[in-house]
Amino acid sequence: MTQQAVRVRGLRKTYGAITALDGVDLDIQHGEVFGVLGPNGAGKSTTVEILQGHRKRNGGDVNVLGRDPASAGRDWRSRIGIVWQDESAPAELTVEETVRHFARFYPRPRDPGEVIGLVGLEARAGSRVKALSGGQRRRLDVALGVIGGPELLLLDEPTTGFDPAARRQFWHLIRKLAEEGTTIVLTTHYLEEAEELADRLAVIASGRLVAEGTPAELRDRYGSSATVHWTEPGGRPRSTETTTPTRTVATLMRRFDGEIPGLRIARPTLEDVYLRLSGQSTDRAADGENAC
Ligand code: ADP
Ligand code: MG
Protein backbone atom coordinates (compact mmCIF):
# COMPACT_ATOMS: atom_id res chain seq x y z
CA MET A 1 0.00 0.00 0.00
CA THR A 2 1.56 3.26 -1.08
CA GLN A 3 -1.34 5.55 -0.25
CA GLN A 4 -1.59 7.12 3.19
CA ALA A 5 -4.27 5.88 5.59
CA VAL A 6 -5.49 9.45 6.05
CA ARG A 7 -4.88 12.49 3.86
CA VAL A 8 -6.51 15.81 4.72
CA ARG A 9 -6.02 19.10 2.92
CA GLY A 10 -7.42 22.50 3.86
CA LEU A 11 -10.11 21.08 6.15
CA ARG A 12 -12.62 23.69 7.25
CA LYS A 13 -15.58 23.41 9.58
CA THR A 14 -17.81 26.13 10.96
CA TYR A 15 -20.63 25.88 13.47
CA GLY A 16 -22.62 29.03 12.74
CA ALA A 17 -20.29 31.90 13.53
CA ILE A 18 -17.69 29.61 15.16
CA THR A 19 -14.80 28.44 12.99
CA ALA A 20 -13.86 25.09 14.52
CA LEU A 21 -11.35 24.07 11.83
CA ASP A 22 -9.56 26.62 9.72
CA GLY A 23 -7.56 24.85 7.01
CA VAL A 24 -6.09 21.72 8.61
CA ASP A 25 -3.74 19.37 6.67
CA LEU A 26 -2.92 15.86 7.92
CA ASP A 27 -0.96 12.92 6.52
CA ILE A 28 -1.21 9.68 8.47
CA GLN A 29 0.64 6.59 7.25
CA HIS A 30 -0.57 2.99 7.46
CA GLY A 31 0.52 1.32 10.69
CA GLU A 32 1.25 4.59 12.43
CA VAL A 33 0.04 5.73 15.86
CA PHE A 34 -0.86 9.35 15.23
CA GLY A 35 -1.72 11.75 18.04
CA VAL A 36 -3.90 14.83 17.61
CA LEU A 37 -2.95 16.99 20.55
CA GLY A 38 -4.59 20.23 21.58
CA PRO A 39 -6.36 22.06 24.38
CA ASN A 40 -10.13 21.91 24.92
CA GLY A 41 -12.00 23.51 22.05
CA ALA A 42 -9.05 23.15 19.64
CA GLY A 43 -11.10 21.15 17.14
CA LYS A 44 -9.93 17.60 17.93
CA SER A 45 -13.37 15.97 18.16
CA THR A 46 -14.57 17.83 15.09
CA THR A 47 -11.57 16.50 13.15
CA VAL A 48 -12.12 12.92 14.27
CA GLU A 49 -15.86 13.08 13.60
CA ILE A 50 -15.17 14.27 10.05
CA LEU A 51 -12.66 11.43 9.53
CA GLN A 52 -15.32 8.98 10.76
CA GLY A 53 -17.89 10.39 8.37
CA HIS A 54 -20.12 11.51 11.24
CA ARG A 55 -19.81 15.21 10.61
CA LYS A 56 -19.99 17.25 7.43
CA ARG A 57 -17.20 19.63 6.57
CA ASN A 58 -17.51 23.04 4.97
CA GLY A 59 -14.38 22.78 2.86
CA GLY A 60 -11.21 20.90 2.06
CA ASP A 61 -10.37 17.40 0.86
CA VAL A 62 -10.52 14.34 3.11
CA ASN A 63 -9.42 10.86 2.17
CA VAL A 64 -9.61 8.01 4.69
CA LEU A 65 -8.58 4.51 3.56
CA GLY A 66 -8.96 5.61 -0.03
CA ARG A 67 -12.44 7.11 0.27
CA ASP A 68 -14.13 10.38 1.11
CA PRO A 69 -15.85 9.75 4.47
CA ALA A 70 -18.71 12.07 3.47
CA SER A 71 -19.83 9.64 0.77
CA ALA A 72 -18.29 6.28 1.73
CA GLY A 73 -20.65 3.39 2.39
CA ARG A 74 -21.01 0.41 4.70
CA ASP A 75 -18.00 -1.51 3.38
CA TRP A 76 -15.73 1.39 4.17
CA ARG A 77 -17.35 1.85 7.59
CA SER A 78 -16.63 -1.75 8.51
CA ARG A 79 -12.90 -1.10 8.02
CA ILE A 80 -12.91 1.66 10.63
CA GLY A 81 -13.15 1.28 14.38
CA ILE A 82 -14.39 4.07 16.58
CA VAL A 83 -14.01 4.72 20.28
CA TRP A 84 -16.25 7.66 21.11
CA GLN A 85 -15.44 10.32 23.69
CA ASP A 86 -18.41 9.25 25.85
CA GLU A 87 -19.74 5.84 25.01
CA SER A 88 -21.99 3.66 27.05
CA ALA A 89 -22.64 0.10 26.04
CA PRO A 90 -26.05 -1.29 27.11
CA ALA A 91 -25.78 -1.52 30.90
CA GLU A 92 -27.83 -4.70 31.42
CA LEU A 93 -25.88 -6.96 29.04
CA THR A 94 -22.75 -8.77 30.13
CA VAL A 95 -19.37 -7.92 28.64
CA GLU A 96 -19.41 -11.04 26.51
CA GLU A 97 -23.00 -10.51 25.31
CA THR A 98 -22.15 -6.93 24.37
CA VAL A 99 -19.06 -7.86 22.38
CA ARG A 100 -20.90 -10.71 20.61
CA HIS A 101 -23.81 -8.37 19.85
CA PHE A 102 -21.56 -5.76 18.21
CA ALA A 103 -19.62 -8.45 16.30
CA ARG A 104 -22.78 -9.16 14.31
CA PHE A 105 -22.64 -5.72 12.68
CA TYR A 106 -19.43 -6.56 10.80
CA PRO A 107 -18.78 -8.76 7.78
CA ARG A 108 -15.50 -10.19 9.14
CA PRO A 109 -15.53 -9.73 12.93
CA ARG A 110 -12.72 -10.86 15.18
CA ASP A 111 -13.31 -13.61 17.68
CA PRO A 112 -15.20 -12.06 20.65
CA GLY A 113 -13.31 -14.12 23.24
CA GLU A 114 -9.98 -13.10 21.77
CA VAL A 115 -10.95 -9.42 21.77
CA ILE A 116 -12.14 -9.61 25.40
CA GLY A 117 -8.72 -11.08 26.24
CA LEU A 118 -6.94 -8.41 24.23
CA VAL A 119 -8.49 -5.62 26.32
CA GLY A 120 -7.88 -7.54 29.56
CA LEU A 121 -11.50 -8.19 30.52
CA GLU A 122 -11.44 -12.03 30.60
CA ALA A 123 -12.20 -12.04 34.31
CA ARG A 124 -15.21 -9.76 33.76
CA ALA A 125 -16.63 -11.49 30.66
CA GLY A 126 -19.73 -12.59 32.61
CA SER A 127 -20.22 -9.28 34.46
CA ARG A 128 -22.92 -6.82 33.55
CA VAL A 129 -21.63 -3.65 31.90
CA LYS A 130 -23.13 -1.53 34.68
CA ALA A 131 -20.93 -3.31 37.24
CA LEU A 132 -17.67 -2.34 35.51
CA SER A 133 -15.32 0.36 36.76
CA GLY A 134 -14.73 3.43 34.59
CA GLY A 135 -11.44 2.08 33.27
CA GLN A 136 -12.98 -1.34 32.53
CA ARG A 137 -15.83 0.34 30.64
CA ARG A 138 -13.37 2.25 28.54
CA ARG A 139 -11.58 -1.01 27.73
CA LEU A 140 -14.93 -2.47 26.72
CA ASP A 141 -15.39 0.56 24.44
CA VAL A 142 -12.05 -0.31 22.83
CA ALA A 143 -13.18 -3.94 22.46
CA LEU A 144 -16.23 -2.64 20.57
CA GLY A 145 -13.96 -0.40 18.51
CA VAL A 146 -11.80 -3.32 17.36
CA ILE A 147 -14.35 -6.18 17.18
CA GLY A 148 -14.86 -5.52 13.46
CA GLY A 149 -11.14 -6.00 12.81
CA PRO A 150 -10.59 -2.40 11.67
CA GLU A 151 -7.62 -1.23 9.62
CA LEU A 152 -7.94 2.17 11.25
CA LEU A 153 -8.96 2.86 14.84
CA LEU A 154 -10.05 6.36 15.86
CA LEU A 155 -10.10 7.20 19.56
CA ASP A 156 -11.30 10.53 20.89
CA GLU A 157 -9.70 11.37 24.24
CA PRO A 158 -9.76 7.75 25.36
CA THR A 159 -8.19 8.29 28.79
CA THR A 160 -9.81 11.52 29.97
CA GLY A 161 -10.81 11.05 33.59
CA PHE A 162 -8.50 8.06 34.17
CA ASP A 163 -6.24 7.80 37.17
CA PRO A 164 -2.54 7.38 36.33
CA ALA A 165 -2.56 3.59 36.78
CA ALA A 166 -5.58 3.11 34.50
CA ARG A 167 -3.97 5.42 31.94
CA ARG A 168 -0.80 3.31 31.88
CA GLN A 169 -2.82 0.11 31.42
CA PHE A 170 -4.65 1.74 28.57
CA TRP A 171 -1.41 2.82 26.91
CA HIS A 172 -0.26 -0.78 27.07
CA LEU A 173 -3.44 -1.83 25.25
CA ILE A 174 -2.93 0.80 22.53
CA ARG A 175 0.63 -0.42 22.00
CA LYS A 176 -0.61 -4.00 21.64
CA LEU A 177 -3.09 -2.89 18.97
CA ALA A 178 -0.37 -0.95 17.19
CA GLU A 179 1.87 -4.03 17.22
CA GLU A 180 -0.93 -5.94 15.51
CA GLY A 181 -0.62 -3.42 12.67
CA THR A 182 -3.72 -1.31 13.27
CA THR A 183 -3.37 2.33 12.24
CA ILE A 184 -4.38 4.38 15.26
CA VAL A 185 -5.44 8.00 15.46
CA LEU A 186 -6.04 9.28 18.95
CA THR A 187 -6.86 12.70 20.25
CA THR A 188 -5.68 13.79 23.63
CA HIS A 189 -5.10 16.90 25.64
CA TYR A 190 -2.42 15.11 27.65
CA LEU A 191 0.97 15.88 26.21
CA GLU A 192 2.43 12.99 28.21
CA GLU A 193 0.05 10.60 26.45
CA ALA A 194 0.94 11.86 22.99
CA GLU A 195 4.62 11.65 23.81
CA GLU A 196 4.22 8.12 25.18
CA LEU A 197 2.12 6.67 22.37
CA ALA A 198 2.38 8.65 19.18
CA ASP A 199 4.88 7.92 16.42
CA ARG A 200 3.97 11.36 15.13
CA LEU A 201 1.68 14.04 16.35
CA ALA A 202 -0.14 17.10 15.16
CA VAL A 203 -0.68 19.97 17.56
CA ILE A 204 -3.85 21.91 16.87
CA ALA A 205 -5.02 25.10 18.53
CA SER A 206 -8.07 27.20 17.66
CA GLY A 207 -8.77 25.09 14.59
CA ARG A 208 -5.32 25.40 13.07
CA LEU A 209 -2.42 23.02 12.82
CA VAL A 210 0.42 24.68 14.71
CA ALA A 211 3.02 21.91 14.49
CA GLU A 212 3.49 18.37 13.25
CA GLY A 213 6.23 15.79 13.66
CA THR A 214 7.61 13.16 16.01
CA PRO A 215 7.75 14.23 19.66
CA ALA A 216 11.57 14.45 19.36
CA GLU A 217 11.35 16.56 16.20
CA LEU A 218 8.96 18.99 17.84
CA ARG A 219 11.25 19.37 20.81
CA ASP A 220 14.25 19.97 18.54
CA ARG A 221 12.46 22.24 16.12
CA TYR A 222 10.59 24.45 18.55
CA GLY A 223 12.57 23.98 21.69
CA SER A 224 16.04 24.68 20.34
CA SER A 225 16.62 27.80 22.37
CA ALA A 226 18.06 27.57 25.85
CA THR A 227 18.06 30.00 28.73
CA VAL A 228 21.41 30.76 30.34
CA HIS A 229 21.18 32.00 33.93
CA TRP A 230 24.02 33.49 35.94
CA THR A 231 24.61 35.88 38.81
CA GLU A 232 26.18 39.29 38.30
CA PRO A 233 28.78 40.59 40.75
CA GLY A 234 26.76 42.06 43.60
CA GLY A 235 24.28 39.16 43.46
CA ARG A 236 21.86 40.30 40.77
CA PRO A 237 20.47 37.27 38.85
CA ARG A 238 20.52 37.58 35.05
CA SER A 239 19.34 35.35 32.22
CA THR A 240 19.26 35.37 28.45
CA GLU A 241 17.52 33.20 25.88
CA THR A 242 19.76 31.95 23.11
CA THR A 243 20.07 29.29 20.42
CA THR A 244 23.85 29.22 20.98
CA PRO A 245 24.23 28.67 24.73
CA THR A 246 27.83 27.43 24.42
CA ARG A 247 28.86 30.70 22.82
CA THR A 248 27.01 32.63 25.54
CA VAL A 249 28.83 30.68 28.23
CA ALA A 250 32.18 31.24 26.49
CA THR A 251 31.54 34.99 26.41
CA LEU A 252 30.56 34.95 30.09
CA MET A 253 33.69 32.95 30.95
CA ARG A 254 35.87 35.63 29.39
CA ARG A 255 33.96 38.34 31.19
CA PHE A 256 34.23 36.59 34.57
CA ASP A 257 37.71 35.33 33.79
CA GLY A 258 36.83 31.80 34.86
CA GLU A 259 33.98 30.44 37.00
CA ILE A 260 30.58 31.99 36.21
CA PRO A 261 28.64 32.54 39.45
CA GLY A 262 25.23 30.83 39.55
CA LEU A 263 25.59 29.35 36.04
CA ARG A 264 22.60 27.30 34.94
CA ILE A 265 21.46 26.36 31.44
CA ALA A 266 17.80 25.47 31.02
CA ARG A 267 16.28 23.84 27.96
CA PRO A 268 12.53 23.78 27.35
CA THR A 269 10.71 20.50 27.86
CA LEU A 270 8.24 19.25 25.25
CA GLU A 271 5.56 20.56 27.59
CA ASP A 272 6.96 24.09 27.33
CA VAL A 273 7.03 23.72 23.56
CA TYR A 274 3.44 22.49 23.51
CA LEU A 275 2.18 25.25 25.80
CA ARG A 276 3.86 27.84 23.64
CA LEU A 277 2.54 26.34 20.39
CA SER A 278 -0.99 26.02 21.68
CA GLY A 279 -1.01 29.56 23.01
CA GLN A 280 -1.31 28.49 26.64
CA SER A 281 2.12 29.64 27.63
CA THR A 282 2.27 31.45 30.93
CA ASP A 283 5.21 32.91 32.78
CA ARG A 284 5.29 29.83 34.94
CA ALA A 285 5.27 27.56 31.90
CA ALA A 286 7.98 29.60 30.20
CA ASP A 287 10.02 29.12 33.34
CA GLY A 288 9.44 25.36 33.41
CA GLU A 289 12.89 24.09 32.76
CA ASN A 290 15.29 21.23 32.87
CA ALA A 291 18.45 22.44 34.46
CA CYS A 292 21.43 20.79 32.83
P1 ADP B 1 -12.02 19.64 21.10
O1 ADP B 1 -12.51 18.27 20.83
O2 ADP B 1 -10.60 19.87 20.70
O3 ADP B 1 -12.26 20.08 22.50
P2 ADP B 1 -14.22 20.45 19.40
O4 ADP B 1 -13.96 19.89 18.05
O5 ADP B 1 -15.20 19.74 20.25
O6 ADP B 1 -12.83 20.66 20.16
O7 ADP B 1 -14.72 21.96 19.26
C1 ADP B 1 -14.08 22.92 18.45
C2 ADP B 1 -14.85 24.21 18.53
O8 ADP B 1 -16.13 24.03 17.91
C3 ADP B 1 -15.14 24.71 19.93
O9 ADP B 1 -15.12 26.11 19.90
C4 ADP B 1 -16.52 24.18 20.20
O10 ADP B 1 -17.18 25.00 21.14
C5 ADP B 1 -17.17 24.27 18.84
N1 ADP B 1 -18.19 23.22 18.64
C6 ADP B 1 -18.00 21.88 18.67
N2 ADP B 1 -19.13 21.22 18.42
C7 ADP B 1 -20.09 22.16 18.23
C8 ADP B 1 -21.50 22.11 17.90
N3 ADP B 1 -22.13 20.96 17.72
N4 ADP B 1 -22.13 23.29 17.78
C9 ADP B 1 -21.50 24.47 17.93
N5 ADP B 1 -20.18 24.59 18.22
C10 ADP B 1 -19.48 23.45 18.36
MG1 MG C 1 -13.25 16.78 22.13
GROMACS .gro file of C-alpha atoms and ligand atoms in nm:
model
  320
    1MET     CA    1   0.000   0.000   0.000
    2THR     CA    2   0.156   0.326  -0.108
    3GLN     CA    3  -0.134   0.555  -0.025
    4GLN     CA    4  -0.159   0.712   0.319
    5ALA     CA    5  -0.427   0.588   0.559
    6VAL     CA    6  -0.549   0.945   0.605
    7ARG     CA    7  -0.488   1.249   0.386
    8VAL     CA    8  -0.651   1.581   0.472
    9ARG     CA    9  -0.602   1.910   0.292
   10GLY     CA   10  -0.742   2.250   0.386
   11LEU     CA   11  -1.011   2.108   0.615
   12ARG     CA   12  -1.262   2.369   0.725
   13LYS     CA   13  -1.558   2.341   0.958
   14THR     CA   14  -1.781   2.613   1.096
   15TYR     CA   15  -2.063   2.588   1.347
   16GLY     CA   16  -2.262   2.903   1.274
   17ALA     CA   17  -2.029   3.190   1.353
   18ILE     CA   18  -1.769   2.961   1.516
   19THR     CA   19  -1.480   2.844   1.299
   20ALA     CA   20  -1.386   2.509   1.452
   21LEU     CA   21  -1.135   2.407   1.183
   22ASP     CA   22  -0.956   2.662   0.972
   23GLY     CA   23  -0.756   2.485   0.701
   24VAL     CA   24  -0.609   2.172   0.861
   25ASP     CA   25  -0.374   1.937   0.667
   26LEU     CA   26  -0.292   1.586   0.792
   27ASP     CA   27  -0.096   1.292   0.652
   28ILE     CA   28  -0.121   0.968   0.847
   29GLN     CA   29   0.064   0.659   0.725
   30HIS     CA   30  -0.057   0.299   0.746
   31GLY     CA   31   0.052   0.132   1.069
   32GLU     CA   32   0.125   0.459   1.243
   33VAL     CA   33   0.004   0.573   1.586
   34PHE     CA   34  -0.086   0.935   1.523
   35GLY     CA   35  -0.172   1.175   1.804
   36VAL     CA   36  -0.390   1.483   1.761
   37LEU     CA   37  -0.295   1.699   2.055
   38GLY     CA   38  -0.459   2.023   2.158
   39PRO     CA   39  -0.636   2.206   2.438
   40ASN     CA   40  -1.013   2.191   2.492
   41GLY     CA   41  -1.200   2.351   2.205
   42ALA     CA   42  -0.905   2.315   1.964
   43GLY     CA   43  -1.110   2.115   1.714
   44LYS     CA   44  -0.993   1.760   1.793
   45SER     CA   45  -1.337   1.597   1.816
   46THR     CA   46  -1.457   1.783   1.509
   47THR     CA   47  -1.157   1.650   1.315
   48VAL     CA   48  -1.212   1.292   1.427
   49GLU     CA   49  -1.586   1.308   1.360
   50ILE     CA   50  -1.517   1.427   1.005
   51LEU     CA   51  -1.266   1.143   0.953
   52GLN     CA   52  -1.532   0.898   1.076
   53GLY     CA   53  -1.789   1.039   0.837
   54HIS     CA   54  -2.012   1.151   1.124
   55ARG     CA   55  -1.981   1.521   1.061
   56LYS     CA   56  -1.999   1.725   0.743
   57ARG     CA   57  -1.720   1.963   0.657
   58ASN     CA   58  -1.751   2.304   0.497
   59GLY     CA   59  -1.438   2.278   0.286
   60GLY     CA   60  -1.121   2.090   0.206
   61ASP     CA   61  -1.037   1.740   0.086
   62VAL     CA   62  -1.052   1.434   0.311
   63ASN     CA   63  -0.942   1.086   0.217
   64VAL     CA   64  -0.961   0.801   0.469
   65LEU     CA   65  -0.858   0.451   0.356
   66GLY     CA   66  -0.896   0.561  -0.003
   67ARG     CA   67  -1.244   0.711   0.027
   68ASP     CA   68  -1.413   1.038   0.111
   69PRO     CA   69  -1.585   0.975   0.447
   70ALA     CA   70  -1.871   1.207   0.347
   71SER     CA   71  -1.983   0.964   0.077
   72ALA     CA   72  -1.829   0.628   0.173
   73GLY     CA   73  -2.065   0.339   0.239
   74ARG     CA   74  -2.101   0.041   0.470
   75ASP     CA   75  -1.800  -0.151   0.338
   76TRP     CA   76  -1.573   0.139   0.417
   77ARG     CA   77  -1.735   0.185   0.759
   78SER     CA   78  -1.663  -0.175   0.851
   79ARG     CA   79  -1.290  -0.110   0.802
   80ILE     CA   80  -1.291   0.166   1.063
   81GLY     CA   81  -1.315   0.128   1.438
   82ILE     CA   82  -1.439   0.407   1.658
   83VAL     CA   83  -1.401   0.472   2.028
   84TRP     CA   84  -1.625   0.766   2.111
   85GLN     CA   85  -1.544   1.032   2.369
   86ASP     CA   86  -1.841   0.925   2.585
   87GLU     CA   87  -1.974   0.584   2.501
   88SER     CA   88  -2.199   0.366   2.705
   89ALA     CA   89  -2.264   0.010   2.604
   90PRO     CA   90  -2.605  -0.129   2.711
   91ALA     CA   91  -2.578  -0.152   3.090
   92GLU     CA   92  -2.783  -0.470   3.142
   93LEU     CA   93  -2.588  -0.696   2.904
   94THR     CA   94  -2.275  -0.877   3.013
   95VAL     CA   95  -1.937  -0.792   2.864
   96GLU     CA   96  -1.941  -1.104   2.651
   97GLU     CA   97  -2.300  -1.051   2.531
   98THR     CA   98  -2.215  -0.693   2.437
   99VAL     CA   99  -1.906  -0.786   2.238
  100ARG     CA  100  -2.090  -1.071   2.061
  101HIS     CA  101  -2.381  -0.837   1.985
  102PHE     CA  102  -2.156  -0.576   1.821
  103ALA     CA  103  -1.962  -0.845   1.630
  104ARG     CA  104  -2.278  -0.916   1.431
  105PHE     CA  105  -2.264  -0.572   1.268
  106TYR     CA  106  -1.943  -0.656   1.080
  107PRO     CA  107  -1.878  -0.876   0.778
  108ARG     CA  108  -1.550  -1.019   0.914
  109PRO     CA  109  -1.553  -0.973   1.293
  110ARG     CA  110  -1.272  -1.086   1.518
  111ASP     CA  111  -1.331  -1.361   1.768
  112PRO     CA  112  -1.520  -1.206   2.065
  113GLY     CA  113  -1.331  -1.412   2.324
  114GLU     CA  114  -0.998  -1.310   2.177
  115VAL     CA  115  -1.095  -0.942   2.177
  116ILE     CA  116  -1.214  -0.961   2.540
  117GLY     CA  117  -0.872  -1.108   2.624
  118LEU     CA  118  -0.694  -0.841   2.423
  119VAL     CA  119  -0.849  -0.562   2.632
  120GLY     CA  120  -0.788  -0.754   2.956
  121LEU     CA  121  -1.150  -0.819   3.052
  122GLU     CA  122  -1.144  -1.203   3.060
  123ALA     CA  123  -1.220  -1.204   3.431
  124ARG     CA  124  -1.521  -0.976   3.376
  125ALA     CA  125  -1.663  -1.149   3.066
  126GLY     CA  126  -1.973  -1.259   3.261
  127SER     CA  127  -2.022  -0.928   3.446
  128ARG     CA  128  -2.292  -0.682   3.355
  129VAL     CA  129  -2.163  -0.365   3.190
  130LYS     CA  130  -2.313  -0.153   3.468
  131ALA     CA  131  -2.093  -0.331   3.724
  132LEU     CA  132  -1.767  -0.234   3.551
  133SER     CA  133  -1.532   0.036   3.676
  134GLY     CA  134  -1.473   0.343   3.459
  135GLY     CA  135  -1.144   0.208   3.327
  136GLN     CA  136  -1.298  -0.134   3.253
  137ARG     CA  137  -1.583   0.034   3.064
  138ARG     CA  138  -1.337   0.225   2.854
  139ARG     CA  139  -1.158  -0.101   2.773
  140LEU     CA  140  -1.493  -0.247   2.672
  141ASP     CA  141  -1.539   0.056   2.444
  142VAL     CA  142  -1.205  -0.031   2.283
  143ALA     CA  143  -1.318  -0.394   2.246
  144LEU     CA  144  -1.623  -0.264   2.057
  145GLY     CA  145  -1.396  -0.040   1.851
  146VAL     CA  146  -1.180  -0.332   1.736
  147ILE     CA  147  -1.435  -0.618   1.718
  148GLY     CA  148  -1.486  -0.552   1.346
  149GLY     CA  149  -1.114  -0.600   1.281
  150PRO     CA  150  -1.059  -0.240   1.167
  151GLU     CA  151  -0.762  -0.123   0.962
  152LEU     CA  152  -0.794   0.217   1.125
  153LEU     CA  153  -0.896   0.286   1.484
  154LEU     CA  154  -1.005   0.636   1.586
  155LEU     CA  155  -1.010   0.720   1.956
  156ASP     CA  156  -1.130   1.053   2.089
  157GLU     CA  157  -0.970   1.137   2.424
  158PRO     CA  158  -0.976   0.775   2.536
  159THR     CA  159  -0.819   0.829   2.879
  160THR     CA  160  -0.981   1.152   2.997
  161GLY     CA  161  -1.081   1.105   3.359
  162PHE     CA  162  -0.850   0.806   3.417
  163ASP     CA  163  -0.624   0.780   3.717
  164PRO     CA  164  -0.254   0.738   3.633
  165ALA     CA  165  -0.256   0.359   3.678
  166ALA     CA  166  -0.558   0.311   3.450
  167ARG     CA  167  -0.397   0.542   3.194
  168ARG     CA  168  -0.080   0.331   3.188
  169GLN     CA  169  -0.282   0.011   3.142
  170PHE     CA  170  -0.465   0.174   2.857
  171TRP     CA  171  -0.141   0.282   2.691
  172HIS     CA  172  -0.026  -0.078   2.707
  173LEU     CA  173  -0.344  -0.183   2.525
  174ILE     CA  174  -0.293   0.080   2.253
  175ARG     CA  175   0.063  -0.042   2.200
  176LYS     CA  176  -0.061  -0.400   2.164
  177LEU     CA  177  -0.309  -0.289   1.897
  178ALA     CA  178  -0.037  -0.095   1.719
  179GLU     CA  179   0.187  -0.403   1.722
  180GLU     CA  180  -0.093  -0.594   1.551
  181GLY     CA  181  -0.062  -0.342   1.267
  182THR     CA  182  -0.372  -0.131   1.327
  183THR     CA  183  -0.337   0.233   1.224
  184ILE     CA  184  -0.438   0.438   1.526
  185VAL     CA  185  -0.544   0.800   1.546
  186LEU     CA  186  -0.604   0.928   1.895
  187THR     CA  187  -0.686   1.270   2.025
  188THR     CA  188  -0.568   1.379   2.363
  189HIS     CA  189  -0.510   1.690   2.564
  190TYR     CA  190  -0.242   1.511   2.765
  191LEU     CA  191   0.097   1.588   2.621
  192GLU     CA  192   0.243   1.299   2.821
  193GLU     CA  193   0.005   1.060   2.645
  194ALA     CA  194   0.094   1.186   2.299
  195GLU     CA  195   0.462   1.165   2.381
  196GLU     CA  196   0.422   0.812   2.518
  197LEU     CA  197   0.212   0.667   2.237
  198ALA     CA  198   0.238   0.865   1.918
  199ASP     CA  199   0.488   0.792   1.642
  200ARG     CA  200   0.397   1.136   1.513
  201LEU     CA  201   0.168   1.404   1.635
  202ALA     CA  202  -0.014   1.710   1.516
  203VAL     CA  203  -0.068   1.997   1.756
  204ILE     CA  204  -0.385   2.191   1.687
  205ALA     CA  205  -0.502   2.510   1.853
  206SER     CA  206  -0.807   2.720   1.766
  207GLY     CA  207  -0.877   2.509   1.459
  208ARG     CA  208  -0.532   2.540   1.307
  209LEU     CA  209  -0.242   2.302   1.282
  210VAL     CA  210   0.042   2.468   1.471
  211ALA     CA  211   0.302   2.191   1.449
  212GLU     CA  212   0.349   1.837   1.325
  213GLY     CA  213   0.623   1.579   1.366
  214THR     CA  214   0.761   1.316   1.601
  215PRO     CA  215   0.775   1.423   1.966
  216ALA     CA  216   1.157   1.445   1.936
  217GLU     CA  217   1.135   1.656   1.620
  218LEU     CA  218   0.896   1.899   1.784
  219ARG     CA  219   1.125   1.937   2.081
  220ASP     CA  220   1.425   1.997   1.854
  221ARG     CA  221   1.246   2.224   1.612
  222TYR     CA  222   1.059   2.445   1.855
  223GLY     CA  223   1.257   2.398   2.169
  224SER     CA  224   1.604   2.468   2.034
  225SER     CA  225   1.662   2.780   2.237
  226ALA     CA  226   1.806   2.757   2.585
  227THR     CA  227   1.806   3.000   2.873
  228VAL     CA  228   2.141   3.076   3.034
  229HIS     CA  229   2.118   3.200   3.393
  230TRP     CA  230   2.402   3.349   3.594
  231THR     CA  231   2.461   3.588   3.881
  232GLU     CA  232   2.618   3.929   3.830
  233PRO     CA  233   2.878   4.059   4.075
  234GLY     CA  234   2.676   4.206   4.360
  235GLY     CA  235   2.428   3.916   4.346
  236ARG     CA  236   2.186   4.030   4.077
  237PRO     CA  237   2.047   3.727   3.885
  238ARG     CA  238   2.052   3.758   3.505
  239SER     CA  239   1.934   3.535   3.222
  240THR     CA  240   1.926   3.537   2.845
  241GLU     CA  241   1.752   3.320   2.588
  242THR     CA  242   1.976   3.195   2.311
  243THR     CA  243   2.007   2.929   2.042
  244THR     CA  244   2.385   2.922   2.098
  245PRO     CA  245   2.423   2.867   2.473
  246THR     CA  246   2.783   2.743   2.442
  247ARG     CA  247   2.886   3.070   2.282
  248THR     CA  248   2.701   3.263   2.554
  249VAL     CA  249   2.883   3.068   2.823
  250ALA     CA  250   3.218   3.124   2.649
  251THR     CA  251   3.154   3.499   2.641
  252LEU     CA  252   3.056   3.495   3.009
  253MET     CA  253   3.369   3.295   3.095
  254ARG     CA  254   3.587   3.563   2.939
  255ARG     CA  255   3.396   3.834   3.119
  256PHE     CA  256   3.423   3.659   3.457
  257ASP     CA  257   3.771   3.533   3.379
  258GLY     CA  258   3.683   3.180   3.486
  259GLU     CA  259   3.398   3.044   3.700
  260ILE     CA  260   3.058   3.199   3.621
  261PRO     CA  261   2.864   3.254   3.945
  262GLY     CA  262   2.523   3.083   3.955
  263LEU     CA  263   2.559   2.935   3.604
  264ARG     CA  264   2.260   2.730   3.494
  265ILE     CA  265   2.146   2.636   3.144
  266ALA     CA  266   1.780   2.547   3.102
  267ARG     CA  267   1.628   2.384   2.796
  268PRO     CA  268   1.253   2.378   2.735
  269THR     CA  269   1.071   2.050   2.786
  270LEU     CA  270   0.824   1.925   2.525
  271GLU     CA  271   0.556   2.056   2.759
  272ASP     CA  272   0.696   2.409   2.733
  273VAL     CA  273   0.703   2.372   2.356
  274TYR     CA  274   0.344   2.249   2.351
  275LEU     CA  275   0.218   2.525   2.580
  276ARG     CA  276   0.386   2.784   2.364
  277LEU     CA  277   0.254   2.634   2.039
  278SER     CA  278  -0.099   2.602   2.168
  279GLY     CA  279  -0.101   2.956   2.301
  280GLN     CA  280  -0.131   2.849   2.664
  281SER     CA  281   0.212   2.964   2.763
  282THR     CA  282   0.227   3.145   3.093
  283ASP     CA  283   0.521   3.291   3.278
  284ARG     CA  284   0.529   2.983   3.494
  285ALA     CA  285   0.527   2.756   3.190
  286ALA     CA  286   0.798   2.960   3.020
  287ASP     CA  287   1.002   2.912   3.334
  288GLY     CA  288   0.944   2.536   3.341
  289GLU     CA  289   1.289   2.409   3.276
  290ASN     CA  290   1.529   2.123   3.287
  291ALA     CA  291   1.845   2.244   3.446
  292CYS     CA  292   2.143   2.079   3.283
  293ADP     P1  293  -1.202   1.964   2.110
  293ADP     O1  294  -1.251   1.827   2.083
  293ADP     O2  295  -1.060   1.987   2.070
  293ADP     O3  296  -1.226   2.008   2.250
  293ADP     P2  297  -1.422   2.045   1.940
  293ADP     O4  298  -1.396   1.989   1.805
  293ADP     O5  299  -1.520   1.974   2.025
  293ADP     O6  300  -1.283   2.066   2.016
  293ADP     O7  301  -1.472   2.196   1.926
  293ADP     C1  302  -1.408   2.292   1.845
  293ADP     C2  303  -1.485   2.421   1.853
  293ADP     O8  304  -1.613   2.403   1.791
  293ADP     C3  305  -1.514   2.471   1.993
  293ADP     O9  306  -1.512   2.611   1.990
  293ADP     C4  307  -1.652   2.418   2.020
  293ADP    O10  308  -1.718   2.500   2.114
  293ADP     C5  309  -1.717   2.427   1.884
  293ADP     N1  310  -1.819   2.322   1.864
  293ADP     C6  311  -1.800   2.188   1.867
  293ADP     N2  312  -1.913   2.122   1.842
  293ADP     C7  313  -2.009   2.216   1.823
  293ADP     C8  314  -2.150   2.211   1.790
  293ADP     N3  315  -2.213   2.096   1.772
  293ADP     N4  316  -2.213   2.329   1.778
  293ADP     C9  317  -2.150   2.447   1.793
  293ADP     N5  318  -2.018   2.459   1.822
  293ADP    C10  319  -1.948   2.345   1.836
  294MG      MG  320  -1.325   1.678   2.213
   0.00000   0.00000   0.00000
